[in-house]
């Protein structure tokens, strides 16, 4: 197969090539987002392999189909960027990597919580300046604090297991409760209760029409004063202006983001020499109690290896006409 790999970074190439050694596909790497313009480049390809910020809306899918592309392989779990109904109608099977080390994202979630709480990022800089003052670095014990998880799928559950080890009380909201969460002494509650009782709230649900801007002004108003909010899931789950208001009026005491609604224009590239036009993003960076990472939750050796092997295996199955358990379009009526 000839496979066009979009949003390709050097690490994608390293891990995909490792997996491809025994498969012998021709992988062509583009450090470009897939969109209506770049879809024009796919004429000679059997498959396109894409990531979280590539555009797989109906017009782009139509262009891919017109160029003769037969399969779409996502190198990620989330599929909010794909019009699955359009893909199904065009008979373009879409496969994904449903689980590739949920622990990677869970551990990054904990890294954000610990850093924001104990201000190790600020301590690091102070000590390098030989400034050993502790003022402004005060944190709280995680032990005994209540953490509310929105979504207890693979990542939410992996996060819950770590937090249980810290001695946290666990609350969650999920339309499909997970038995294993209950074995951690976790309690399922309504969103309202989760907002009211949680010291820390962490988002682990997918971005859907229903969950878009789940965290808005109304939700923030219902939260405990001084809440810490963490989003390692998808940027569109939160209304950024509402977060900024919550930070300005001190309702939110700390905010950790690994994702951002407009991240496709920023993340995964070096913009350090440029002026960023996104006023909301720039405002977020002015707060001392905000930590943003550039969608690196998944970024571990184990996860990259798993992503590459599952992606190529998914495509192998499609090409052989076999049933692929990771096909999203199959699940659509
Ligand atoms: P999963 O499918 O195993 O779990 C998602 C859970 O969310 C399910 O239990 C589902 O019932 C629940 N859910 C759906 N809608 C909900 C709602 N409105 N409110 C509360 N719960 C809801 O997915 P997984 O693997 O745990 O991933 C979760 C999300 O994490 C993905 O959708 C993706 O957006 C994000 N992610 C982020 C990464 C990163 O690098 N930062 C990497 C991988 C995934």
PDB file of N, CA and C in Angstrom, residues 211-272:
ATOM      1  N   UNK A 211     -21.044  17.100  24.505  1.00  0.00           N
ATOM      2  CA  UNK A 211     -20.055  17.527  25.504  1.00  0.00           C
ATOM      3  C   UNK A 211     -19.331  18.824  25.110  1.00  0.00           C
ATOM      4  N   UNK A 212     -19.642  19.368  23.927  1.00  0.00           N
ATOM      5  CA  UNK A 212     -18.995  20.610  23.498  1.00  0.00           C
ATOM      6  C   UNK A 212     -19.284  21.729  24.520  1.00  0.00           C
ATOM      7  N   UNK A 213     -18.250  22.386  24.980  1.00  0.00           N
ATOM      8  CA  UNK A 213     -18.345  23.458  25.983  1.00  0.00           C
ATOM      9  C   UNK A 213     -19.112  23.019  27.238  1.00  0.00           C
ATOM     10  N   UNK A 214     -18.880  21.757  27.602  1.00  0.00           N
ATOM     11  CA  UNK A 214     -19.455  21.221  28.853  1.00  0.00           C
ATOM     12  C   UNK A 214     -19.073  22.130  30.027  1.00  0.00           C
ATOM     13  N   UNK A 215     -17.817  22.550  30.019  1.00  0.00           N
ATOM     14  CA  UNK A 215     -17.364  23.463  31.078  1.00  0.00           C
ATOM     15  C   UNK A 215     -17.536  24.889  30.552  1.00  0.00           C
ATOM     16  N   UNK A 216     -18.680  25.463  30.941  1.00  0.00           N
ATOM     17  CA  UNK A 216     -19.001  26.834  30.536  1.00  0.00           C
ATOM     18  C   UNK A 216     -19.190  27.664  31.801  1.00  0.00           C
ATOM     19  N   UNK A 217     -19.661  28.877  31.627  1.00  0.00           N
ATOM     20  CA  UNK A 217     -19.804  29.784  32.771  1.00  0.00           C
ATOM     21  C   UNK A 217     -20.714  29.179  33.849  1.00  0.00           C
ATOM     22  N   UNK A 218     -21.805  28.562  33.388  1.00  0.00           N
ATOM     23  CA  UNK A 218     -22.772  27.973  34.317  1.00  0.00           C
ATOM     24  C   UNK A 218     -22.103  26.869  35.147  1.00  0.00           C
ATOM     25  N   UNK A 219     -21.331  26.001  34.466  1.00  0.00           N
ATOM     26  CA  UNK A 219     -20.667  24.896  35.168  1.00  0.00           C
ATOM     27  C   UNK A 219     -19.645  25.446  36.162  1.00  0.00           C
ATOM     28  N   UNK A 220     -18.896  26.450  35.757  1.00  0.00           N
ATOM     29  CA  UNK A 220     -17.855  27.001  36.646  1.00  0.00           C
ATOM     30  C   UNK A 220     -18.496  27.633  37.879  1.00  0.00           C
ATOM     31  N   UNK A 221     -19.629  28.297  37.653  1.00  0.00           N
ATOM     32  CA  UNK A 221     -20.331  28.915  38.794  1.00  0.00           C
ATOM     33  C   UNK A 221     -20.751  27.856  39.807  1.00  0.00           C
ATOM     34  N   UNK A 222     -21.060  26.640  39.330  1.00  0.00           N
ATOM     35  CA  UNK A 222     -21.514  25.572  40.241  1.00  0.00           C
ATOM     36  C   UNK A 222     -20.356  24.921  40.995  1.00  0.00           C
ATOM     37  N   UNK A 223     -19.111  25.227  40.614  1.00  0.00           N
ATOM     38  CA  UNK A 223     -17.950  24.552  41.219  1.00  0.00           C
ATOM     39  C   UNK A 223     -17.560  25.175  42.557  1.00  0.00           C
ATOM     40  N   UNK A 224     -16.759  24.401  43.313  1.00  0.00           N
ATOM     41  CA  UNK A 224     -16.240  24.877  44.597  1.00  0.00           C
ATOM     42  C   UNK A 224     -15.313  26.069  44.366  1.00  0.00           C
ATOM     43  N   UNK A 225     -15.367  27.071  45.223  1.00  0.00           N
ATOM     44  CA  UNK A 225     -14.379  28.153  45.093  1.00  0.00           C
ATOM     45  C   UNK A 225     -12.964  27.568  45.224  1.00  0.00           C
ATOM     46  N   UNK A 226     -12.089  27.962  44.337  1.00  0.00           N
ATOM     47  CA  UNK A 226     -10.697  27.480  44.417  1.00  0.00           C
ATOM     48  C   UNK A 226     -10.469  26.154  43.723  1.00  0.00           C
ATOM     49  N   UNK A 227     -11.417  25.741  42.891  1.00  0.00           N
ATOM     50  CA  UNK A 227     -11.292  24.444  42.206  1.00  0.00           C
ATOM     51  C   UNK A 227     -10.057  24.429  41.291  1.00  0.00           C
ATOM     52  N   UNK A 228      -9.428  23.258  41.185  1.00  0.00           N
ATOM     53  CA  UNK A 228      -8.386  23.055  40.168  1.00  0.00           C
ATOM     54  C   UNK A 228      -9.031  22.297  39.014  1.00  0.00           C
ATOM     55  N   UNK A 229      -8.824  22.795  37.805  1.00  0.00           N
ATOM     56  CA  UNK A 229      -9.463  22.186  36.631  1.00  0.00           C
ATOM     57  C   UNK A 229      -8.391  21.674  35.676  1.00  0.00           C
ATOM     58  N   UNK A 230      -8.563  20.430  35.219  1.00  0.00           N
ATOM     59  CA  UNK A 230      -7.565  19.832  34.324  1.00  0.00           C
ATOM     60  C   UNK A 230      -8.284  19.309  33.077  1.00  0.00           C
ATOM     61  N   UNK A 231      -7.754  19.641  31.917  1.00  0.00           N
ATOM     62  CA  UNK A 231      -8.315  19.086  30.674  1.00  0.00           C
ATOM     63  C   UNK A 231      -7.201  18.495  29.827  1.00  0.00           C
ATOM     64  N   UNK A 232      -7.149  17.168  29.802  1.00  0.00           N
ATOM     65  CA  UNK A 232      -6.198  16.482  28.910  1.00  0.00           C
ATOM     66  C   UNK A 232      -6.970  15.752  27.815  1.00  0.00           C
ATOM     67  N   UNK A 233      -8.241  16.122  27.627  1.00  0.00           N
ATOM     68  CA  UNK A 233      -9.077  15.340  26.714  1.00  0.00           C
ATOM     69  C   UNK A 233      -9.205  16.000  25.333  1.00  0.00           C
ATOM     70  N   UNK A 234     -10.028  17.005  25.209  1.00  0.00           N
ATOM     71  CA  UNK A 234     -10.140  17.760  23.957  1.00  0.00           C
ATOM     72  C   UNK A 234     -10.474  19.206  24.300  1.00  0.00           C
ATOM     73  N   UNK A 235      -9.884  20.146  23.548  1.00  0.00           N
ATOM     74  CA  UNK A 235     -10.048  21.566  23.848  1.00  0.00           C
ATOM     75  C   UNK A 235     -11.491  22.030  23.833  1.00  0.00           C
ATOM     76  N   UNK A 236     -12.289  21.469  22.906  1.00  0.00           N
ATOM     77  CA  UNK A 236     -13.667  21.903  22.746  1.00  0.00           C
ATOM     78  C   UNK A 236     -14.576  21.555  23.916  1.00  0.00           C
ATOM     79  N   UNK A 237     -14.072  20.823  24.886  1.00  0.00           N
ATOM     80  CA  UNK A 237     -14.891  20.504  26.064  1.00  0.00           C
ATOM     81  C   UNK A 237     -15.076  21.729  26.952  1.00  0.00           C
ATOM     82  N   UNK A 238     -14.179  22.706  26.796  1.00  0.00           N
ATOM     83  CA  UNK A 238     -14.256  23.875  27.676  1.00  0.00           C
ATOM     84  C   UNK A 238     -14.450  25.142  26.854  1.00  0.00           C
ATOM     85  N   UNK A 239     -15.182  26.090  27.438  1.00  0.00           N
ATOM     86  CA  UNK A 239     -15.380  27.400  26.825  1.00  0.00           C
ATOM     87  C   UNK A 239     -14.260  28.298  27.370  1.00  0.00           C
ATOM     88  N   UNK A 240     -13.280  28.601  26.526  1.00  0.00           N
ATOM     89  CA  UNK A 240     -12.080  29.294  27.015  1.00  0.00           C
ATOM     90  C   UNK A 240     -12.383  30.658  27.648  1.00  0.00           C
ATOM     91  N   UNK A 241     -13.247  31.512  27.047  1.00  0.00           N
ATOM     92  CA  UNK A 241     -13.544  32.783  27.719  1.00  0.00           C
ATOM     93  C   UNK A 241     -14.114  32.577  29.135  1.00  0.00           C
ATOM     94  N   UNK A 242     -14.922  31.529  29.316  1.00  0.00           N
ATOM     95  CA  UNK A 242     -15.474  31.265  30.649  1.00  0.00           C
ATOM     96  C   UNK A 242     -14.359  30.869  31.621  1.00  0.00           C
ATOM     97  N   UNK A 243     -13.347  30.135  31.133  1.00  0.00           N
ATOM     98  CA  UNK A 243     -12.207  29.773  31.985  1.00  0.00           C
ATOM     99  C   UNK A 243     -11.460  31.028  32.421  1.00  0.00           C
ATOM    100  N   UNK A 244     -11.273  31.939  31.473  1.00  0.00           N
ATOM    101  CA  UNK A 244     -10.529  33.167  31.776  1.00  0.00           C
ATOM    102  C   UNK A 244     -11.279  33.983  32.836  1.00  0.00           C
ATOM    103  N   UNK A 245     -12.610  34.051  32.684  1.00  0.00           N
ATOM    104  CA  UNK A 245     -13.416  34.743  33.699  1.00  0.00           C
ATOM    105  C   UNK A 245     -13.260  34.054  35.054  1.00  0.00           C
ATOM    106  N   UNK A 246     -13.314  32.732  35.056  1.00  0.00           N
ATOM    107  CA  UNK A 246     -13.174  31.969  36.300  1.00  0.00           C
ATOM    108  C   UNK A 246     -11.816  32.176  36.962  1.00  0.00           C
ATOM    109  N   UNK A 247     -10.782  32.341  36.133  1.00  0.00           N
ATOM    110  CA  UNK A 247      -9.436  32.599  36.678  1.00  0.00           C
ATOM    111  C   UNK A 247      -9.361  34.029  37.222  1.00  0.00           C
ATOM    112  N   UNK A 248      -9.965  34.967  36.476  1.00  0.00           N
ATOM    113  CA  UNK A 248      -9.879  36.369  36.891  1.00  0.00           C
ATOM    114  C   UNK A 248     -10.639  36.615  38.193  1.00  0.00           C
ATOM    115  N   UNK A 249     -11.797  35.939  38.351  1.00  0.00           N
ATOM    116  CA  UNK A 249     -12.538  36.169  39.597  1.00  0.00           C
ATOM    117  C   UNK A 249     -12.140  35.178  40.695  1.00  0.00           C
ATOM    118  N   UNK A 250     -11.025  34.464  40.478  1.00  0.00           N
ATOM    119  CA  UNK A 250     -10.402  33.578  41.505  1.00  0.00           C
ATOM    120  C   UNK A 250     -11.234  32.339  41.817  1.00  0.00           C
ATOM    121  N   UNK A 251     -12.287  32.073  41.033  1.00  0.00           N
ATOM    122  CA  UNK A 251     -13.068  30.854  41.283  1.00  0.00           C
ATOM    123  C   UNK A 251     -12.197  29.629  40.986  1.00  0.00           C
ATOM    124  N   UNK A 252     -11.451  29.711  39.901  1.00  0.00           N
ATOM    125  CA  UNK A 252     -10.527  28.625  39.536  1.00  0.00           C
ATOM    126  C   UNK A 252      -9.157  28.983  40.097  1.00  0.00           C
ATOM    127  N   UNK A 253      -8.618  28.103  40.957  1.00  0.00           N
ATOM    128  CA  UNK A 253      -7.319  28.426  41.573  1.00  0.00           C
ATOM    129  C   UNK A 253      -6.157  27.918  40.732  1.00  0.00           C
ATOM    130  N   UNK A 254      -6.427  26.951  39.859  1.00  0.00           N
ATOM    131  CA  UNK A 254      -5.355  26.432  39.008  1.00  0.00           C
ATOM    132  C   UNK A 254      -5.992  25.754  37.805  1.00  0.00           C
ATOM    133  N   UNK A 255      -5.327  25.928  36.669  1.00  0.00           N
ATOM    134  CA  UNK A 255      -5.868  25.361  35.427  1.00  0.00           C
ATOM    135  C   UNK A 255      -4.746  24.649  34.671  1.00  0.00           C
ATOM    136  N   UNK A 256      -4.970  23.385  34.360  1.00  0.00           N
ATOM    137  CA  UNK A 256      -3.981  22.614  33.594  1.00  0.00           C
ATOM    138  C   UNK A 256      -4.603  22.152  32.289  1.00  0.00           C
ATOM    139  N   UNK A 257      -3.986  22.524  31.182  1.00  0.00           N
ATOM    140  CA  UNK A 257      -4.528  22.146  29.870  1.00  0.00           C
ATOM    141  C   UNK A 257      -3.462  21.442  29.047  1.00  0.00           C
ATOM    142  N   UNK A 258      -3.824  20.321  28.464  1.00  0.00           N
ATOM    143  CA  UNK A 258      -2.940  19.681  27.477  1.00  0.00           C
ATOM    144  C   UNK A 258      -3.549  19.835  26.080  1.00  0.00           C
ATOM    145  N   UNK A 259      -4.739  20.408  26.053  1.00  0.00           N
ATOM    146  CA  UNK A 259      -5.471  20.547  24.786  1.00  0.00           C
ATOM    147  C   UNK A 259      -6.101  21.931  24.764  1.00  0.00           C
ATOM    148  N   UNK A 260      -6.365  22.427  23.560  1.00  0.00           N
ATOM    149  CA  UNK A 260      -6.904  23.782  23.426  1.00  0.00           C
ATOM    150  C   UNK A 260      -7.788  23.797  22.186  1.00  0.00           C
ATOM    151  N   UNK A 261      -8.933  24.462  22.276  1.00  0.00           N
ATOM    152  CA  UNK A 261      -9.913  24.365  21.192  1.00  0.00           C
ATOM    153  C   UNK A 261      -9.323  24.773  19.836  1.00  0.00           C
ATOM    154  N   UNK A 262      -8.474  25.794  19.829  1.00  0.00           N
ATOM    155  CA  UNK A 262      -7.895  26.251  18.549  1.00  0.00           C
ATOM    156  C   UNK A 262      -6.474  25.713  18.362  1.00  0.00           C
ATOM    157  N   UNK A 263      -6.173  24.564  18.943  1.00  0.00           N
ATOM    158  CA  UNK A 263      -4.785  24.077  18.959  1.00  0.00           C
ATOM    159  C   UNK A 263      -4.241  23.741  17.573  1.00  0.00           C
ATOM    160  N   UNK A 264      -5.122  23.471  16.608  1.00  0.00           N
ATOM    161  CA  UNK A 264      -4.621  23.017  15.306  1.00  0.00           C
ATOM    162  C   UNK A 264      -3.704  24.060  14.657  1.00  0.00           C
ATOM    163  N   UNK A 265      -3.899  25.337  15.017  1.00  0.00           N
ATOM    164  CA  UNK A 265      -3.054  26.395  14.446  1.00  0.00           C
ATOM    165  C   UNK A 265      -1.738  26.546  15.193  1.00  0.00           C
ATOM    166  N   UNK A 266      -1.620  25.899  16.354  1.00  0.00           N
ATOM    167  CA  UNK A 266      -0.465  26.151  17.216  1.00  0.00           C
ATOM    168  C   UNK A 266       0.364  24.905  17.524  1.00  0.00           C
ATOM    169  N   UNK A 267      -0.320  23.877  17.952  1.00  0.00           N
ATOM    170  CA  UNK A 267       0.398  22.757  18.575  1.00  0.00           C
ATOM    171  C   UNK A 267       1.182  21.924  17.563  1.00  0.00           C
ATOM    172  N   UNK A 268       2.171  21.249  18.081  1.00  0.00           N
ATOM    173  CA  UNK A 268       3.064  20.330  17.368  1.00  0.00           C
ATOM    174  C   UNK A 268       4.078  21.049  16.479  1.00  0.00           C
ATOM    175  N   UNK A 269       4.124  22.397  16.554  1.00  0.00           N
ATOM    176  CA  UNK A 269       5.118  23.138  15.772  1.00  0.00           C
ATOM    177  C   UNK A 269       5.782  24.213  16.619  1.00  0.00           C
ATOM    178  N   UNK A 270       6.974  24.624  16.197  1.00  0.00           N
ATOM    179  CA  UNK A 270       7.723  25.658  16.910  1.00  0.00           C
ATOM    180  C   UNK A 270       7.296  27.043  16.403  1.00  0.00           C
ATOM    181  N   UNK A 271       6.572  27.788  17.242  1.00  0.00           N
ATOM    182  CA  UNK A 271       6.168  29.148  16.870  1.00  0.00           C
ATOM    183  C   UNK A 271       6.928  30.175  17.716  1.00  0.00           C
ATOM    184  N   UNK A 272       8.072  29.764  18.266  1.00  0.00           N
ATOM    185  CA  UNK A 272       8.736  30.627  19.260  1.00  0.00           C
ATOM    186  C   UNK A 272       9.224  31.949  18.680  1.00  0.00           C
TER     187      UNK A 272
END
